[in-house]
PDB file of C-alpha atoms in Angstrom:
ATOM      1  CA  MET A 227      15.751   0.501  17.204  1.00 75.00           C
ATOM      2  CA  GLU A 228      19.282  -0.126  15.950  1.00 83.00           C
ATOM      3  CA  ILE A 229      20.507  -1.836  12.787  1.00 84.00           C
ATOM      4  CA  PHE A 230      23.868  -3.613  12.860  1.00 88.00           C
ATOM      5  CA  HIS A 231      26.007  -4.974  10.026  1.00 90.00           C
ATOM      6  CA  ALA A 232      29.154  -6.976  10.759  1.00 92.00           C
ATOM      7  CA  GLY A 233      29.088  -5.832  14.366  1.00 91.00           C
ATOM      8  CA  GLN A 234      28.885  -2.148  13.447  1.00 91.00           C
ATOM      9  CA  ARG A 235      25.824   0.010  14.046  1.00 90.00           C
ATOM     10  CA  VAL A 236      24.762   1.371  10.673  1.00 88.00           C
ATOM     11  CA  ALA A 237      21.480   3.028  11.645  1.00 80.00           C
ATOM     12  CA  SER A 238      19.317   3.838  14.619  1.00 79.00           C
ATOM     13  CA  ARG A 239      15.859   5.271  14.845  1.00 74.00           C
ATOM     14  CA  GLN A 240      13.033   5.812  17.261  1.00 74.00           C
ATOM     15  CA  ARG A 241      10.505   2.991  17.481  1.00 75.00           C
ATOM     16  CA  SER A 242       6.785   3.549  17.817  1.00 73.00           C
ATOM     17  CA  TYR A 243       4.796   1.182  19.981  1.00 78.00           C
ATOM     18  CA  ARG A 244       1.459   2.507  18.697  1.00 75.00           C
ATOM     19  CA  SER A 245      -0.377   0.199  16.351  1.00 73.00           C
ATOM     20  CA  GLY A 246      -0.181   1.323  12.728  1.00 65.00           C
ATOM     21  CA  GLU A 247       1.998   4.371  13.399  1.00 67.00           C
ATOM     22  CA  VAL A 248       4.900   4.874  11.014  1.00 67.00           C
ATOM     23  CA  MET A 249       8.058   6.614  12.221  1.00 68.00           C
ATOM     24  CA  THR A 250       9.989   7.516   9.083  1.00 69.00           C
ATOM     25  CA  ASP A 251      12.924   9.889   9.303  1.00 71.00           C
ATOM     26  CA  PRO A 252      12.802  12.161   6.237  1.00 71.00           C
ATOM     27  CA  ALA A 253      16.612  12.060   6.112  1.00 77.00           C
ATOM     28  CA  HIS A 254      16.395   8.354   5.271  1.00 76.00           C
ATOM     29  CA  LEU A 255      14.170   8.921   2.232  1.00 78.00           C
ATOM     30  CA  HIS A 256      15.238   9.242  -1.384  1.00 86.00           C
ATOM     31  CA  PRO A 257      15.127  12.955  -2.314  1.00 86.00           C
ATOM     32  CA  LYS A 258      12.305  12.429  -4.848  1.00 88.00           C
ATOM     33  CA  HIS A 259      10.240  10.513  -2.296  1.00 83.00           C
ATOM     34  CA  ALA A 260      10.843  13.205   0.324  1.00 79.00           C
ATOM     35  CA  ALA A 261       9.740  15.893  -2.149  1.00 80.00           C
ATOM     36  CA  TYR A 262       6.591  13.899  -2.948  1.00 78.00           C
ATOM     37  CA  LEU A 263       5.720  13.567   0.748  1.00 73.00           C
ATOM     38  CA  ASP A 264       6.285  17.314   1.194  1.00 74.00           C
ATOM     39  CA  SER A 265       3.731  17.917  -1.560  1.00 75.00           C
ATOM     40  CA  LEU A 266       1.251  15.897   0.541  1.00 79.00           C
ATOM     41  CA  SER A 267       1.385  18.133   3.593  1.00 80.00           C
ATOM     42  CA  SER A 268      -1.724  18.657   5.694  1.00 83.00           C
ATOM     43  CA  GLU A 269      -2.250  22.177   4.369  1.00 85.00           C
ATOM     44  CA  THR A 270      -1.798  21.162   0.722  1.00 86.00           C
ATOM     45  CA  LEU A 271      -4.188  18.210   0.956  1.00 87.00           C
ATOM     46  CA  LYS A 272      -6.838  20.197   2.823  1.00 88.00           C
ATOM     47  CA  ALA A 273      -6.588  23.068   0.327  1.00 87.00           C
ATOM     48  CA  ARG A 274      -7.157  20.659  -2.565  1.00 88.00           C
ATOM     49  CA  LEU A 275     -10.119  19.050  -0.783  1.00 90.00           C
ATOM     50  CA  ILE A 276     -11.761  22.381   0.076  1.00 90.00           C
ATOM     51  CA  GLU A 277     -12.052  22.951  -3.682  1.00 89.00           C
ATOM     52  CA  ALA A 278     -14.677  20.173  -3.756  1.00 89.00           C
ATOM     53  CA  GLY A 279     -16.915  21.994  -1.301  1.00 92.00           C
ATOM     54  CA  PRO A 280     -17.386  23.048   2.322  1.00 94.00           C
ATOM     55  CA  SER A 281     -18.607  19.649   3.556  1.00 93.00           C
ATOM     56  CA  VAL A 282     -15.600  17.916   2.021  1.00 93.00           C
ATOM     57  CA  GLY A 283     -13.351  20.513   3.671  1.00 92.00           C
ATOM     58  CA  GLN A 284     -15.047  19.978   7.016  1.00 93.00           C
ATOM     59  CA  LEU A 285     -14.598  16.210   6.753  1.00 93.00           C
ATOM     60  CA  ALA A 286     -10.951  16.754   5.755  1.00 91.00           C
ATOM     61  CA  ASP A 287     -10.481  18.805   8.936  1.00 90.00           C
ATOM     62  CA  LEU A 288     -11.973  15.974  10.997  1.00 90.00           C
ATOM     63  CA  LEU A 289      -9.807  13.321   9.327  1.00 88.00           C
ATOM     64  CA  GLY A 290      -6.678  15.504   9.498  1.00 85.00           C
ATOM     65  CA  GLY A 291      -7.284  16.152  13.173  1.00 81.00           C
ATOM     66  CA  GLU A 292      -4.988  18.024  15.482  1.00 81.00           C
ATOM     67  CA  PRO A 293      -1.208  18.155  14.980  1.00 79.00           C
ATOM     68  CA  PRO A 294       1.025  16.252  14.703  1.00 80.00           C
ATOM     69  CA  PHE A 295       0.259  15.219  11.134  1.00 78.00           C
ATOM     70  CA  THR A 296       0.924  11.463  11.131  1.00 80.00           C
ATOM     71  CA  GLU A 297       1.248   9.050   8.250  1.00 79.00           C
ATOM     72  CA  GLY A 298      -2.192   7.624   9.084  1.00 83.00           C
ATOM     73  CA  LYS A 299      -3.772  11.067   8.753  1.00 87.00           C
ATOM     74  CA  ARG A 300      -1.941  11.573   5.455  1.00 86.00           C
ATOM     75  CA  ARG A 301      -3.359   8.267   4.162  1.00 88.00           C
ATOM     76  CA  SER A 302      -6.883   9.264   5.208  1.00 90.00           C
ATOM     77  CA  LEU A 303      -6.673  12.594   3.409  1.00 91.00           C
ATOM     78  CA  THR A 304      -5.138  11.067   0.269  1.00 91.00           C
ATOM     79  CA  ARG A 305      -7.924   8.457   0.248  1.00 93.00           C
ATOM     80  CA  LEU A 306     -10.483  11.261   0.473  1.00 94.00           C
ATOM     81  CA  LEU A 307      -8.677  12.982  -2.405  1.00 92.00           C
ATOM     82  CA  ASP A 308      -8.881   9.720  -4.386  1.00 93.00           C
ATOM     83  CA  LEU A 309     -12.640   9.641  -3.776  1.00 94.00           C
ATOM     84  CA  TYR A 310     -12.793  13.240  -5.044  1.00 94.00           C
ATOM     85  CA  HIS A 311     -11.105  12.212  -8.300  1.00 93.00           C
ATOM     86  CA  ILE A 312     -13.278   9.091  -8.696  1.00 93.00           C
ATOM     87  CA  HIS A 313     -16.708  10.541  -7.874  1.00 93.00           C
ATOM     88  CA  GLY A 314     -16.317  14.224  -8.650  1.00 92.00           C
ATOM     89  CA  ALA A 315     -16.865  17.303  -6.526  1.00 92.00           C
ATOM     90  CA  ASP A 316     -20.683  17.388  -6.560  1.00 93.00           C
ATOM     91  CA  GLU A 317     -21.180  13.753  -5.602  1.00 93.00           C
ATOM     92  CA  LEU A 318     -18.498  13.814  -2.905  1.00 93.00           C
ATOM     93  CA  GLU A 319     -19.860  17.077  -1.486  1.00 93.00           C
ATOM     94  CA  ALA A 320     -23.365  15.585  -1.232  1.00 92.00           C
ATOM     95  CA  ALA A 321     -22.049  12.389   0.383  1.00 92.00           C
ATOM     96  CA  CYS A 322     -19.876  14.293   2.867  1.00 93.00           C
ATOM     97  CA  GLY A 323     -22.797  16.564   3.748  1.00 91.00           C
ATOM     98  CA  TRP A 324     -24.964  13.513   4.451  1.00 91.00           C
ATOM     99  CA  ALA A 325     -22.174  11.860   6.457  1.00 91.00           C
ATOM    100  CA  LEU A 326     -21.637  14.962   8.598  1.00 91.00           C
ATOM    101  CA  ALA A 327     -25.369  15.416   9.184  1.00 89.00           C
ATOM    102  CA  ASN A 328     -25.655  11.799  10.338  1.00 88.00           C
ATOM    103  CA  ASN A 329     -22.381  11.691  12.308  1.00 89.00           C
ATOM    104  CA  THR A 330     -20.900   8.888  10.211  1.00 88.00           C
ATOM    105  CA  THR A 331     -17.559  10.416   9.369  1.00 87.00           C
ATOM    106  CA  SER A 332     -15.224   7.443   8.930  1.00 90.00           C
ATOM    107  CA  LEU A 333     -13.773   6.735   5.493  1.00 91.00           C
ATOM    108  CA  ALA A 334     -15.424   3.304   5.453  1.00 92.00           C
ATOM    109  CA  SER A 335     -18.791   4.946   6.071  1.00 91.00           C
ATOM    110  CA  LEU A 336     -18.151   7.502   3.351  1.00 92.00           C
ATOM    111  CA  VAL A 337     -17.290   4.773   0.831  1.00 92.00           C
ATOM    112  CA  SER A 338     -20.510   2.968   1.784  1.00 92.00           C
ATOM    113  CA  ILE A 339     -22.508   6.192   1.398  1.00 91.00           C
ATOM    114  CA  LEU A 340     -21.002   6.761  -2.047  1.00 92.00           C
ATOM    115  CA  THR A 341     -21.631   3.135  -3.067  1.00 92.00           C
ATOM    116  CA  THR A 342     -25.263   3.012  -1.938  1.00 90.00           C
ATOM    117  CA  LYS A 343     -25.944   6.649  -2.926  1.00 88.00           C
ATOM    118  CA  VAL A 344     -28.101   7.003   0.184  1.00 86.00           C
ATOM    119  CA  TYR A 345     -27.536  10.777   0.132  1.00 82.00           C
ATOM    120  CA  LEU A 346     -29.807  10.949  -2.954  1.00 83.00           C
ATOM    121  CA  THR A 347     -32.813   9.501  -1.118  1.00 80.00           C
ATOM    122  CA  GLY A 348     -32.684  11.889   1.818  1.00 67.00           C
ATOM    123  CA  ASP A 349     -33.210   8.925   4.139  1.00 65.00           C
ATOM    124  CA  GLN A 350     -31.860   9.171   7.643  1.00 65.00           C
ATOM    125  CA  PRO A 351     -30.329   6.094   9.257  1.00 60.00           C
ATOM    126  CA  ALA A 352     -32.782   4.291  11.504  1.00 60.00           C
ATOM    127  CA  PRO A 353     -31.884   4.338  15.193  1.00 62.00           C
ATOM    128  CA  PRO A 354     -30.896   0.943  16.564  1.00 63.00           C
ATOM    129  CA  VAL A 355     -33.864  -0.982  17.909  1.00 67.00           C
ATOM    130  CA  SER A 356     -33.540  -3.167  20.952  1.00 67.00           C
ATOM    131  CA  PRO A 357     -35.263  -6.520  20.559  1.00 71.00           C
ATOM    132  CA  ILE A 358     -38.203  -7.207  22.864  1.00 71.00           C
ATOM    133  CA  HIS A 359     -37.642 -10.238  25.089  1.00 69.00           C
ATOM    134  CA  ASP A 360     -38.194 -11.437  28.672  1.00 71.00           C
ATOM    135  CA  ASN A 361     -34.680 -10.641  29.871  1.00 73.00           C
ATOM    136  CA  LEU A 362     -34.882  -6.843  29.456  1.00 70.00           C
ATOM    137  CA  ARG A 363     -34.101  -4.711  32.482  1.00 71.00           C
ATOM    138  CA  HIS A 364     -35.088  -1.184  33.321  1.00 68.00           C
ATOM    139  CA  ARG A 365     -32.320   1.426  33.819  1.00 69.00           C
ATOM    140  CA  ASP A 366     -33.341   1.810  37.483  1.00 71.00           C
ATOM    141  CA  GLU A 367     -32.104  -1.710  38.170  1.00 71.00           C
ATOM    142  CA  PHE A 368     -28.575  -0.581  37.355  1.00 70.00           C
ATOM    143  CA  THR A 369     -28.596   2.573  39.491  1.00 70.00           C
ATOM    144  CA  ASN A 370     -29.168   0.814  42.812  1.00 61.00           C
ATOM    145  CA  THR A 371     -25.869   0.916  44.699  1.00 60.00           C
ATOM    146  CA  GLU A 372     -26.853  -1.515  47.452  1.00 62.00           C
ATOM    147  CA  ARG A 373     -25.564  -5.026  47.024  1.00 58.00           C
ATOM    148  CA  ARG A 374     -27.788  -7.925  47.755  1.00 57.00           C
ATOM    149  CA  VAL A 375     -26.081 -10.863  49.458  1.00 55.00           C
TER     150      VAL A 375
END
């Protein structure tokens, strides 16, 4: 992408075609903003989250994912850090442990777990139940490769 002013190119930068991805050149940032973003590196955020407990650290590793460390991953980890400050280490550790045990590791799920406090009951989520009706088919009907004409 290029930015022009009065017929002169004043800036150019790479454009991302991925939805929600931010492509910010650190050279274009104010020095204080750049220093703040450096303080929110993957390693720094994960180290602060591990202080809450092993389950929180494990969830931070899942949300941080593999390199490269994108702005979306930074937002996820800072949101998890916000939840740490709001709910405290013990509550967040219990909620993250429940989320990991039940394979519900999105931030939206974690917020719901913290809101409903389902981790206190020890309940497991019920598996989805298929409604009983006349139009149900058996799996064998889908494995037949012959076509009927």
